[in-house]
Amino acid sequence: MTANNKDHNDLSSPTGGQGALHIDIISVLPDLLASPLSHSIMKRAQDKGLLAIKVHPLRDWAVNEYGQVDDYQYGGGAGMVMMCEPLAKLIDSLREERTYDEIIYMTPDGETLNQRTANNLSLKQNLILICGHYKGIDQRIRDHYVTKEISIGDYVLSGGELAAAVLVDAIGRLLPGVLNDETSALTDSFQDDLLAPPVYTRPADFRGWKVPDILLSGDLKKIDEWRYEQALERTTTRRPDLLKD
Ligand code: ADE
């Protein structure tokens, strides 16, 4: 069966493409990815032509007319396994068009996603993300195609789509030009291994709960120092593991 690349699965804007980070996502539930990747900052990234996302329905590469892409596992046991053939054929067809920096399988037994991994992946040009379902994908695809396996945390989701959306969001917002000054990624939690300091907005007094005086002082140097101290204190109490190195 040949691929039927439907337009509605191309989440990139017409201006997207050259120079953009290109991400191909393989999924049995493509609709699940449409909304999270087509709003807010992910939309802006694509509209600006900085990020191109294309979702590929795996069923377009099914082994039969019933749309089969999974089968029982050898050795017995509950749960279906995603078959080699549809995945291999789809990835082969993608590879005919471009060279990939990484072929990533979203799986709970992968390396846990952190800011450093997102930073590194944001420097790449072409990525494939494979979303697993059921018991996961046949090990031979992991052995012969997949170059990186990523988990978004120690819990099991019903499929890799939401994990892939999290990964794309974490990467996409780091691409130069996607965020403006107000939303700059440089002051995010984790960017310097520190959690972000507390933030406040108007009014300065809400129900008698006051904004710290220092933030109203106009003394930028002192404000920077205060923010750093707060970030350090928050990290020490909440995530001392981040300070280890
Ligand atoms: N698929 C199912 N659970 C997952 C997780 N925690 N991370 C990545 N992919 C997954």
Coordinates of N, CA and C in Angstrom, one line a residue, residues 16-189:
G16 N 6.5 27.4 5.7 CA 7.4 26.5 6.4 C 8.3 25.8 5.4
G17 N 9.4 25.2 5.9 CA 10.2 24.4 5.0 C 11.7 24.7 5.1
Q18 N 12.2 25.5 4.2 CA 13.7 25.7 4.2 C 14.3 26.3 5.4
G19 N 15.3 25.6 6.0 CA 15.9 26.2 7.2 C 15.1 25.8 8.4
A20 N 13.9 25.4 8.3 CA 13.1 25.0 9.5 C 13.5 23.7 10.0
L21 N 13.3 23.5 11.3 CA 13.4 22.2 11.9 C 12.2 21.4 11.4
H22 N 12.5 20.2 10.8 CA 11.5 19.4 10.2 C 11.3 18.2 11.0
I23 N 10.0 18.0 11.5 CA 9.7 16.9 12.3 C 8.6 16.0 11.7
D24 N 8.9 14.7 11.4 CA 7.9 13.8 10.9 C 7.4 12.9 12.1
I25 N 6.1 12.9 12.3 CA 5.6 12.1 13.4 C 4.8 10.9 12.8
I26 N 5.1 9.7 13.3 CA 4.4 8.5 12.9 C 3.4 8.1 13.9
S27 N 2.1 8.0 13.5 CA 1.1 7.7 14.5 C -0.1 6.9 14.0
V28 N -0.7 6.1 14.9 CA -1.9 5.5 14.5 C -3.1 6.4 14.8
L29 N -2.9 7.4 15.6 CA -4.0 8.4 15.9 C -3.6 9.8 15.6
P30 N -3.4 10.1 14.3 CA -2.9 11.4 13.9 C -3.7 12.6 14.4
D31 N -5.1 12.4 14.5 CA -5.9 13.5 15.0 C -5.6 13.9 16.4
L32 N -5.1 13.0 17.2 CA -4.7 13.4 18.6 C -3.6 14.4 18.6
L33 N -2.8 14.5 17.5 CA -1.7 15.5 17.6 C -2.1 16.8 17.0
A34 N -3.2 16.9 16.3 CA -3.5 18.1 15.5 C -3.6 19.3 16.5
S35 N -4.4 19.2 17.5 CA -4.7 20.4 18.3 C -3.5 20.9 19.1
P36 N -2.8 20.0 19.9 CA -1.7 20.6 20.7 C -0.6 21.2 19.8
L37 N -0.5 20.8 18.6 CA 0.6 21.3 17.7 C 0.2 22.5 16.8
S38 N -1.0 22.9 16.9 CA -1.5 24.0 16.0 C -2.0 25.2 16.7
H39 N -1.6 25.4 18.0 CA -2.0 26.6 18.7 C -0.8 27.3 19.3
S40 N -1.1 28.6 19.7 CA -0.1 29.3 20.5 C 1.3 29.3 19.9
I41 N 2.3 29.0 20.7 CA 3.7 29.1 20.3 C 4.0 28.1 19.2
M42 N 3.5 26.9 19.2 CA 3.7 26.0 18.1 C 3.2 26.5 16.8
K43 N 2.0 27.2 16.9 CA 1.5 27.7 15.6 C 2.4 28.8 15.1
R44 N 2.8 29.7 16.1 CA 3.7 30.8 15.6 C 4.9 30.3 15.0
A45 N 5.5 29.2 15.6 CA 6.8 28.7 15.1 C 6.6 28.2 13.6
Q46 N 5.4 27.6 13.4 CA 5.1 27.1 12.0 C 4.8 28.2 11.1
D47 N 4.0 29.2 11.6 CA 3.6 30.3 10.7 C 4.9 31.1 10.3
K48 N 5.8 31.2 11.2 CA 7.1 31.9 10.9 C 8.0 31.1 10.0
G49 N 7.6 29.8 9.7 CA 8.5 29.0 8.9 C 9.7 28.5 9.6
L50 N 9.7 28.4 10.9 CA 10.8 28.0 11.7 C 10.7 26.5 12.1
L51 N 9.5 26.0 12.0 CA 9.2 24.6 12.4 C 8.2 24.0 11.4
A52 N 8.6 22.8 10.9 CA 7.6 22.1 10.0 C 7.3 20.8 10.6
I53 N 6.0 20.5 10.8 CA 5.6 19.3 11.4 C 4.7 18.5 10.4
K54 N 5.0 17.3 10.2 CA 4.1 16.5 9.4 C 3.8 15.2 10.1
V55 N 2.5 14.9 10.2 CA 2.0 13.7 10.9 C 1.7 12.7 9.8
H56 N 2.2 11.5 10.0 CA 2.0 10.4 9.0 C 1.2 9.3 9.6
P57 N 0.0 9.1 9.1 CA -0.9 8.0 9.6 C -0.2 6.6 9.3
L58 N 0.1 5.9 10.3 CA 0.7 4.6 10.1 C -0.2 3.6 9.3
R59 N -1.5 3.8 9.5 CA -2.5 2.9 8.8 C -2.4 3.0 7.3
D60 N -1.9 4.1 6.8 CA -1.7 4.2 5.3 C -0.7 3.2 4.8
W61 N 0.1 2.6 5.8 CA 1.1 1.6 5.4 C 0.7 0.2 6.0
A62 N -0.6 0.0 6.2 CA -1.1 -1.3 6.8 C -0.7 -2.5 5.9
V63 N -0.7 -3.7 6.6 CA -0.3 -4.9 5.8 C -1.4 -5.5 5.0
N64 N -2.7 -5.0 5.3 CA -3.8 -5.5 4.5 C -4.9 -4.5 4.4
E65 N -6.0 -4.9 3.7 CA -7.0 -3.9 3.5 C -7.8 -3.5 4.7
Y66 N -7.6 -4.3 5.8 CA -8.3 -4.0 7.1 C -7.6 -3.0 7.9
G67 N -6.5 -2.5 7.4 CA -5.7 -1.4 8.1 C -4.9 -2.0 9.2
Q68 N -4.5 -3.3 9.1 CA -3.8 -3.9 10.2 C -2.3 -3.4 10.3
V69 N -2.0 -3.0 11.5 CA -0.6 -2.5 11.8 C 0.0 -3.2 13.0
D70 N -0.8 -4.0 13.7 CA -0.3 -4.7 14.9 C -0.7 -6.2 14.9
D71 N 0.0 -6.9 15.7 CA -0.3 -8.4 15.8 C 0.0 -8.9 17.2
Y72 N -0.4 -10.2 17.4 CA -0.1 -10.8 18.7 C 1.4 -11.0 18.9
Q73 N 1.8 -11.0 20.2 CA 3.2 -11.1 20.5 C 3.6 -12.6 20.5
Y74 N 4.8 -12.8 19.9 CA 5.4 -14.2 20.0 C 5.6 -14.5 21.4
G75 N 5.4 -15.8 21.8 CA 5.6 -16.2 23.2 C 4.4 -16.1 24.0
G76 N 3.4 -15.5 23.5 CA 2.1 -15.3 24.2 C 2.1 -14.1 25.1
G77 N 1.0 -13.9 25.7 CA 0.8 -12.7 26.6 C -0.1 -11.7 26.0
A78 N -0.7 -10.9 26.9 CA -1.7 -10.0 26.5 C -1.1 -8.8 25.8
G79 N -1.9 -8.2 24.9 CA -1.4 -7.0 24.3 C -0.8 -7.2 22.9
M80 N -1.1 -6.3 22.0 CA -0.7 -6.4 20.6 C 0.7 -5.6 20.5
V81 N 1.4 -6.0 19.4 CA 2.7 -5.3 19.2 C 2.6 -4.7 17.8
M82 N 3.1 -3.5 17.6 CA 3.1 -2.8 16.3 C 4.1 -3.5 15.4
M83 N 3.7 -3.9 14.2 CA 4.4 -4.7 13.3 C 5.6 -4.0 12.7
C84 N 6.6 -4.8 12.2 CA 7.8 -4.2 11.6 C 7.4 -3.5 10.2
E85 N 6.7 -4.3 9.4 CA 6.5 -3.9 8.0 C 6.0 -2.4 7.8
P86 N 4.8 -2.1 8.4 CA 4.3 -0.7 8.2 C 5.3 0.3 8.6
L87 N 6.0 0.1 9.8 CA 6.9 1.1 10.3 C 8.1 1.2 9.4
A88 N 8.7 0.0 9.0 CA 9.9 0.0 8.2 C 9.6 0.7 6.8
K89 N 8.5 0.4 6.2 CA 8.2 0.9 4.9 C 8.0 2.5 5.0
L90 N 7.3 2.9 6.0 CA 7.0 4.3 6.1 C 8.4 5.1 6.4
I91 N 9.2 4.5 7.3 CA 10.5 5.2 7.6 C 11.3 5.2 6.3
D92 N 11.4 4.1 5.6 CA 12.2 4.0 4.3 C 11.7 5.1 3.4
S93 N 10.4 5.3 3.3 CA 9.9 6.3 2.3 C 10.3 7.7 2.8
L94 N 10.3 7.9 4.1 CA 10.7 9.2 4.6 C 12.2 9.5 4.3
R95 N 13.0 8.4 4.5 CA 14.4 8.5 4.3 C 14.8 8.8 2.8
E96 N 13.9 8.4 1.9 CA 14.2 8.7 0.5 C 14.2 10.2 0.3
E97 N 13.5 11.0 1.1 CA 13.4 12.4 0.9 C 14.4 13.2 1.7
R98 N 14.8 12.8 2.9 CA 15.7 13.5 3.7 C 16.6 12.6 4.6
T99 N 17.7 13.1 5.1 CA 18.5 12.4 6.0 C 18.1 12.9 7.4
Y100 N 17.9 11.9 8.3 CA 17.5 12.3 9.6 C 18.6 12.3 10.7
D101 N 18.6 13.3 11.5 CA 19.5 13.3 12.6 C 19.2 12.3 13.7
E102 N 18.0 12.1 13.9 CA 17.6 11.1 14.9 C 16.2 10.5 14.5
I103 N 16.1 9.2 14.8 CA 14.8 8.6 14.7 C 14.4 8.2 16.2
I104 N 13.4 8.9 16.7 CA 13.1 8.8 18.1 C 11.9 8.0 18.4
Y105 N 12.0 7.1 19.3 CA 10.8 6.3 19.7 C 10.3 6.8 21.1
M106 N 9.1 7.2 21.2 CA 8.5 7.7 22.4 C 8.1 6.5 23.2
T107 N 8.7 6.2 24.4 CA 8.4 5.0 25.1 C 8.7 5.2 26.6
P108 N 7.9 4.7 27.5 CA 8.2 4.9 28.9 C 9.5 4.3 29.4
D109 N 10.1 3.4 28.6 CA 11.5 2.9 29.1 C 12.6 3.6 28.4
G110 N 12.4 4.7 27.8 CA 13.5 5.5 27.2 C 14.1 6.4 28.2
E111 N 15.1 7.2 27.8 CA 15.8 8.1 28.7 C 14.8 9.3 29.0
T112 N 14.8 9.7 30.2 CA 13.8 10.7 30.6 C 14.1 12.1 30.0
L113 N 13.1 12.7 29.4 CA 13.3 14.0 28.8 C 13.7 15.0 29.8
N114 N 14.7 15.8 29.5 CA 15.0 17.0 30.3 C 15.4 18.2 29.4
Q115 N 15.7 19.3 30.0 CA 15.9 20.5 29.2 C 17.1 20.4 28.3
R116 N 18.1 19.6 28.8 CA 19.3 19.5 28.0 C 19.0 18.7 26.7
T117 N 18.2 17.7 26.8 CA 17.9 16.9 25.6 C 17.1 17.8 24.7
A118 N 16.1 18.6 25.2 CA 15.4 19.5 24.3 C 16.3 20.5 23.7
N119 N 17.2 21.1 24.4 CA 18.2 22.0 23.8 C 18.9 21.3 22.7
N120 N 19.4 20.1 22.9 CA 20.2 19.4 21.9 C 19.4 19.2 20.6
L121 N 18.2 18.7 20.8 CA 17.3 18.3 19.7 C 16.9 19.6 18.9
S122 N 16.8 20.7 19.6 CA 16.4 22.0 18.9 C 17.5 22.4 17.9
L123 N 18.7 21.8 18.0 CA 19.8 22.2 17.1 C 19.8 21.3 15.8
K124 N 19.0 20.3 15.8 CA 18.9 19.4 14.7 C 18.1 19.9 13.5
Q125 N 18.2 19.2 12.4 CA 17.4 19.7 11.2 C 16.2 18.8 10.9
N126 N 16.4 17.5 11.0 CA 15.3 16.6 10.6 C 15.2 15.5 11.7
L127 N 14.0 15.3 12.2 CA 13.7 14.3 13.2 C 12.5 13.5 12.8
I128 N 12.5 12.2 13.2 CA 11.3 11.4 13.1 C 10.9 11.0 14.5
L129 N 9.7 11.1 14.9 CA 9.2 10.6 16.1 C 8.2 9.5 15.9
I130 N 8.4 8.4 16.6 CA 7.5 7.3 16.4 C 6.6 7.2 17.7
C131 N 5.3 7.2 17.5 CA 4.4 7.1 18.7 C 4.0 5.6 18.8
G132 N 4.3 5.0 20.0 CA 3.9 3.6 20.2 C 2.5 3.5 20.7
H133 N 1.9 2.3 20.6 CA 0.6 2.0 21.1 C 0.6 0.5 21.6
Y134 N -0.4 0.1 22.3 CA -0.5 -1.2 22.8 C 0.7 -1.6 23.6
K135 N 1.3 -2.8 23.3 CA 2.5 -3.2 24.0 C 3.8 -2.5 23.5
G136 N 3.7 -1.7 22.4 CA 4.8 -1.1 21.9 C 5.2 -1.6 20.5
I137 N 6.3 -1.2 20.0 CA 6.7 -1.6 18.6 C 7.7 -2.8 18.7
D138 N 7.7 -3.6 17.6 CA 8.5 -4.8 17.5 C 10.0 -4.3 17.7
Q139 N 10.7 -5.1 18.6 CA 12.0 -4.8 19.0 C 13.0 -4.6 17.8
R140 N 12.7 -5.3 16.7 CA 13.6 -5.2 15.5 C 13.6 -3.8 14.9
I141 N 12.5 -3.0 15.1 CA 12.5 -1.6 14.6 C 13.4 -0.8 15.6
R142 N 13.3 -1.1 16.8 CA 14.1 -0.4 17.8 C 15.6 -0.7 17.5
D143 N 15.9 -1.9 17.2 CA 17.3 -2.3 17.0 C 17.9 -1.7 15.7
H144 N 17.0 -1.7 14.6 CA 17.6 -1.3 13.3 C 17.3 0.0 12.8
Y145 N 16.3 0.7 13.4 CA 16.0 2.1 12.9 C 16.1 3.1 13.9
V146 N 15.6 2.8 15.1 CA 15.5 3.9 16.2 C 16.9 4.3 16.7
T147 N 17.2 5.6 16.8 CA 18.5 6.0 17.3 C 18.4 6.6 18.7
K148 N 17.2 6.9 19.2 CA 17.1 7.5 20.5 C 15.7 7.1 21.0
E149 N 15.6 6.8 22.3 CA 14.3 6.5 22.9 C 14.1 7.5 24.1
I150 N 12.9 8.1 24.0 CA 12.6 9.1 25.0 C 11.3 8.9 25.8
S151 N 11.4 9.0 27.1 CA 10.2 8.9 28.0 C 10.0 10.3 28.5
I152 N 8.7 10.7 28.7 CA 8.4 12.0 29.3 C 8.2 11.9 30.8
G153 N 8.4 10.7 31.4 CA 8.2 10.6 32.8 C 7.9 9.2 33.2
D154 N 8.0 8.9 34.5 CA 7.8 7.5 35.0 C 6.4 7.2 35.2
Y155 N 5.6 7.2 34.1 CA 4.2 6.8 34.1 C 3.9 6.3 32.7
V156 N 2.8 5.5 32.6 CA 2.5 5.0 31.3 C 1.3 5.7 30.7
L157 N 1.5 6.2 29.5 CA 0.3 6.8 28.8 C -0.3 5.8 27.9
S158 N -1.5 6.1 27.3 CA -2.1 5.1 26.5 C -1.5 5.0 25.1
G159 N -0.6 6.0 24.8 CA 0.0 6.0 23.5 C 1.1 7.1 23.5
G160 N 1.9 7.1 22.5 CA 3.1 8.0 22.4 C 2.7 9.4 21.9
E161 N 1.5 9.6 21.5 CA 1.1 10.9 20.8 C 1.3 12.1 21.8
L162 N 0.7 12.0 23.0 CA 0.8 13.1 23.9 C 2.3 13.3 24.3
A163 N 3.0 12.3 24.4 CA 4.5 12.4 24.7 C 5.2 13.1 23.6
A164 N 4.8 12.7 22.4 CA 5.5 13.4 21.2 C 5.1 14.9 21.2
A165 N 3.8 15.2 21.5 CA 3.4 16.6 21.5 C 4.2 17.4 22.5
V166 N 4.5 16.8 23.7 CA 5.3 17.4 24.7 C 6.7 17.7 24.2
L167 N 7.3 16.7 23.6 CA 8.6 16.8 23.1 C 8.7 17.9 22.0
V168 N 7.8 17.9 21.1 CA 7.8 18.9 20.0 C 7.7 20.3 20.6
D169 N 6.8 20.5 21.6 CA 6.6 21.8 22.2 C 7.9 22.2 22.9
A170 N 8.5 21.3 23.7 CA 9.7 21.6 24.4 C 10.9 22.0 23.4
I171 N 10.9 21.4 22.3 CA 11.9 21.7 21.3 C 11.6 23.0 20.5
G172 N 10.3 23.0 20.1 CA 9.9 24.1 19.1 C 10.1 25.5 19.7
R173 N 9.8 25.6 21.0 CA 9.9 27.0 21.6 C 11.3 27.4 21.8
L174 N 12.3 26.5 21.6 CA 13.7 26.9 21.7 C 14.3 27.4 20.4
L175 N 13.6 27.2 19.3 CA 14.1 27.6 18.0 C 14.3 29.1 17.9
P176 N 15.4 29.6 17.5 CA 15.7 31.0 17.4 C 14.6 31.7 16.6
G177 N 14.0 32.8 17.2 CA 13.0 33.5 16.5 C 11.6 33.1 16.9
V178 N 11.4 32.0 17.6 CA 10.0 31.6 18.0 C 9.5 32.4 19.1
L179 N 10.3 32.5 20.2 CA 9.8 33.3 21.3 C 10.3 34.8 21.2
N180 N 9.5 35.7 21.6 CA 9.9 37.1 21.7 C 10.5 37.3 23.1
D181 N 11.0 38.5 23.3 CA 11.6 38.9 24.6 C 10.8 38.5 25.8
E182 N 9.5 38.8 25.7 CA 8.6 38.6 26.8 C 8.6 37.1 27.3
T183 N 8.7 36.2 26.3 CA 8.6 34.8 26.6 C 9.9 34.1 26.5
S184 N 11.0 34.8 26.5 CA 12.3 34.3 26.3 C 12.6 33.0 27.1
A185 N 13.1 32.0 26.4 CA 13.4 30.7 27.0 C 14.6 30.8 28.0
L186 N 15.3 31.9 27.9 CA 16.5 31.9 28.8 C 16.2 32.0 30.3
T187 N 15.1 32.5 30.6 CA 14.7 32.6 32.0 C 13.8 31.5 32.5
D188 N 13.7 30.5 31.7 CA 12.8 29.3 32.1 C 13.5 28.6 33.2
S189 N 12.6 27.8 34.0 CA 13.1 26.8 34.9 C 14.0 25.9 34.1

